[in-house]
Coordinates of C-alpha atoms and ligand atoms in Angstrom, one line a residue:
M1 CA 17.2 -28.8 6.4
L2 CA 14.8 -30.7 8.1
R3 CA 16.1 -31.2 11.9
D4 CA 14.7 -34.1 13.9
D5 CA 14.9 -33.0 17.4
C6 CA 12.4 -30.0 15.8
I7 CA 8.7 -30.7 15.6
F8 CA 8.0 -28.0 13.4
C9 CA 10.2 -29.6 10.5
R10 CA 9.1 -33.2 11.6
I11 CA 5.0 -31.7 10.7
A12 CA 6.3 -29.9 8.1
A13 CA 7.7 -33.7 6.3
G14 CA 4.4 -35.5 7.1
E15 CA 5.7 -37.5 9.8
I16 CA 3.9 -35.9 13.1
P17 CA 0.2 -35.7 11.3
S18 CA -1.2 -32.1 11.0
E19 CA -4.9 -30.4 10.5
T20 CA -3.3 -28.5 7.3
V21 CA -5.1 -25.7 5.5
Y22 CA -2.1 -25.4 2.5
E23 CA 0.6 -27.1 1.0
D24 CA 3.3 -26.2 -1.3
E25 CA 7.0 -27.0 -1.9
Y26 CA 7.9 -24.7 0.5
F27 CA 5.6 -24.7 2.9
K28 CA 3.0 -25.9 5.3
A29 CA 0.4 -24.2 6.7
I30 CA -1.7 -26.1 9.9
L31 CA -4.3 -25.0 12.3
D32 CA -2.7 -24.3 15.8
L33 CA -3.4 -27.1 18.6
A34 CA -4.4 -24.0 21.1
P35 CA -6.3 -21.0 19.0
A36 CA -6.9 -17.6 19.8
A37 CA -9.2 -18.2 17.8
K38 CA -11.2 -20.1 15.3
G39 CA -8.9 -20.7 12.4
H40 CA -6.1 -19.9 13.9
T41 CA -3.2 -21.0 11.6
L42 CA 0.0 -21.2 10.9
I43 CA 3.1 -20.6 8.4
L44 CA 6.0 -23.8 8.6
P45 CA 8.3 -23.0 5.8
K46 CA 9.6 -27.0 4.7
A47 CA 13.2 -26.1 6.3
H48 CA 14.4 -25.0 9.5
Y49 CA 15.4 -21.4 10.7
Q50 CA 15.0 -20.1 14.0
D51 CA 14.0 -16.8 13.7
V52 CA 13.1 -14.4 10.6
T53 CA 16.5 -13.7 10.9
E54 CA 18.1 -16.7 10.1
L55 CA 15.3 -17.2 6.9
E56 CA 16.7 -17.0 3.6
E57 CA 15.4 -18.0 0.1
P58 CA 13.3 -19.7 -1.9
H59 CA 10.9 -18.5 1.1
A60 CA 11.8 -15.3 2.6
S61 CA 10.7 -13.5 -0.5
R62 CA 7.3 -16.3 -0.1
V63 CA 5.9 -15.9 2.9
L64 CA 3.9 -13.1 3.4
P65 CA 2.6 -13.3 -0.1
L66 CA 1.4 -16.7 1.1
A67 CA -0.4 -15.2 4.6
A68 CA -2.4 -12.9 2.3
K69 CA -3.9 -15.2 0.6
I70 CA -4.8 -17.6 3.2
G71 CA -5.9 -14.8 5.2
Q72 CA -8.0 -14.0 1.9
A73 CA -9.3 -17.6 2.0
M74 CA -10.0 -17.0 6.1
K75 CA -12.6 -14.5 5.0
K76 CA -14.8 -16.7 2.6
G77 CA -14.2 -20.3 3.8
L78 CA -14.8 -18.6 7.3
G79 CA -15.9 -15.6 6.9
C80 CA -13.7 -13.8 9.2
D81 CA -14.0 -10.1 9.0
G82 CA -9.9 -9.6 8.4
F83 CA -7.0 -10.8 9.5
N84 CA -4.1 -10.6 12.2
L85 CA -0.4 -11.4 11.3
L86 CA 1.8 -11.9 14.2
Q87 CA 5.9 -13.9 13.8
N88 CA 7.6 -13.7 17.5
N89 CA 11.2 -13.7 16.9
G90 CA 13.4 -15.4 20.3
E91 CA 11.4 -16.2 23.9
A92 CA 11.6 -12.2 24.8
A93 CA 9.1 -12.2 22.2
G94 CA 6.8 -15.3 23.0
Q95 CA 8.7 -17.4 20.2
T96 CA 7.7 -20.9 22.0
V97 CA 8.6 -23.6 19.2
F98 CA 12.2 -22.1 17.1
H99 CA 11.5 -22.5 13.8
F100 CA 10.3 -20.3 12.1
H101 CA 6.6 -19.9 11.9
M102 CA 3.9 -17.1 10.5
H103 CA 0.7 -16.5 12.4
V104 CA -2.3 -15.9 10.9
I105 CA -5.5 -15.5 12.8
P106 CA -9.3 -15.1 12.1
R107 CA -10.7 -12.3 13.7
V108 CA -14.7 -11.3 13.8
A109 CA -16.2 -7.8 13.6
D110 CA -17.4 -6.5 17.4
E111 CA -16.2 -9.7 19.0
T112 CA -13.6 -6.5 20.3
E113 CA -11.7 -9.4 23.3
A114 CA -8.0 -7.7 23.3
L115 CA -5.9 -9.4 20.5
L116 CA -3.2 -8.4 20.2
V117 CA -3.4 -5.0 21.8
W118 CA -1.3 -3.2 23.7
E119 CA -1.9 0.4 26.2
P120 CA -0.3 3.2 24.2
G121 CA 2.8 3.9 25.6
S122 CA 4.8 7.4 25.6
A123 CA 8.5 9.1 24.8
S124 CA 9.4 12.0 24.3
K125 CA 11.5 14.1 21.4
E126 CA 14.4 13.8 23.5
E127 CA 13.4 10.1 23.9
M128 CA 12.7 9.8 20.5
A129 CA 16.0 11.0 19.5
E130 CA 18.2 8.6 21.2
T131 CA 16.2 5.7 21.0
G132 CA 16.6 6.1 16.7
S133 CA 19.5 7.3 16.8
R134 CA 20.6 3.3 18.9
I135 CA 18.6 1.9 16.1
R136 CA 20.8 3.3 13.4
E137 CA 23.9 2.6 15.3
G138 CA 22.8 -1.3 15.0
F139 CA 23.0 -1.2 11.2
A140 CA 26.8 -1.4 11.6
E141 CA 29.0 -3.5 10.7
Ligands
AMP201 P1 5.1 -18.6 19.6 O1 4.6 -19.2 20.8 O2 4.9 -17.8 18.3 O3 6.2 -19.8 18.9 O4 4.1 -20.2 18.7 C1 4.2 -21.3 18.1 C2 3.2 -21.2 18.0 O5 2.4 -23.8 18.1 C3 1.3 -21.8 19.1 O6 0.3 -20.8 19.4 C4 1.8 -23.1 19.5 O7 -0.2 -23.8 20.2 C5 1.4 -24.1 19.1 N1 1.9 -25.2 19.0 C6 2.5 -25.5 19.3 N2 2.9 -27.8 19.3 C7 2.3 -27.7 17.8 C8 1.7 -28.5 17.4 N3 2.2 -30.6 17.3 N4 1.1 -28.8 16.6 C9 0.2 -27.2 16.2 N5 0.5 -26.1 16.9 C10 1.1 -26.5 17.6
ZN202 ZN1 12.7 -27.0 12.4

């Protein structure tokens, strides 16, 4: 379940200290050491899954409701106006710790510095049809 060579397993197990904002039998939620915004929190399952493609019960169905609960607590406790949920899968997607985690990032109105934004791109109807069909093919066994 938990791995000795995984830093988030060791944090989730309480072997490495962290600023914990929430804990139950399934998860520990801790403050990120290099926060994108004040209160940036990471939800860590107390079981090792590399990324979302490995995530299973009892954690899979609970992580999103927990993220919502933590976001609400941030709004009340920190007075933020909203929050982003972010979850990276694979090095190409920016994942640096290979133990599934969900980022919960508080956001304050009028603090408009770019966070989690991208330059809107473009795609022709034909390209969208081709792209859509390639993803649909990816569902095949
Ligand atoms: P990701 O890029 O999605 O894999 O996110 C990994 C996050 O973990 C980064 O935001 C890091 O700042 C954070 N992080 C890495 N090590 C620790 C640690 N020991 N305690 C708290 N946050 C950490
Ligand atoms: Zn782990």
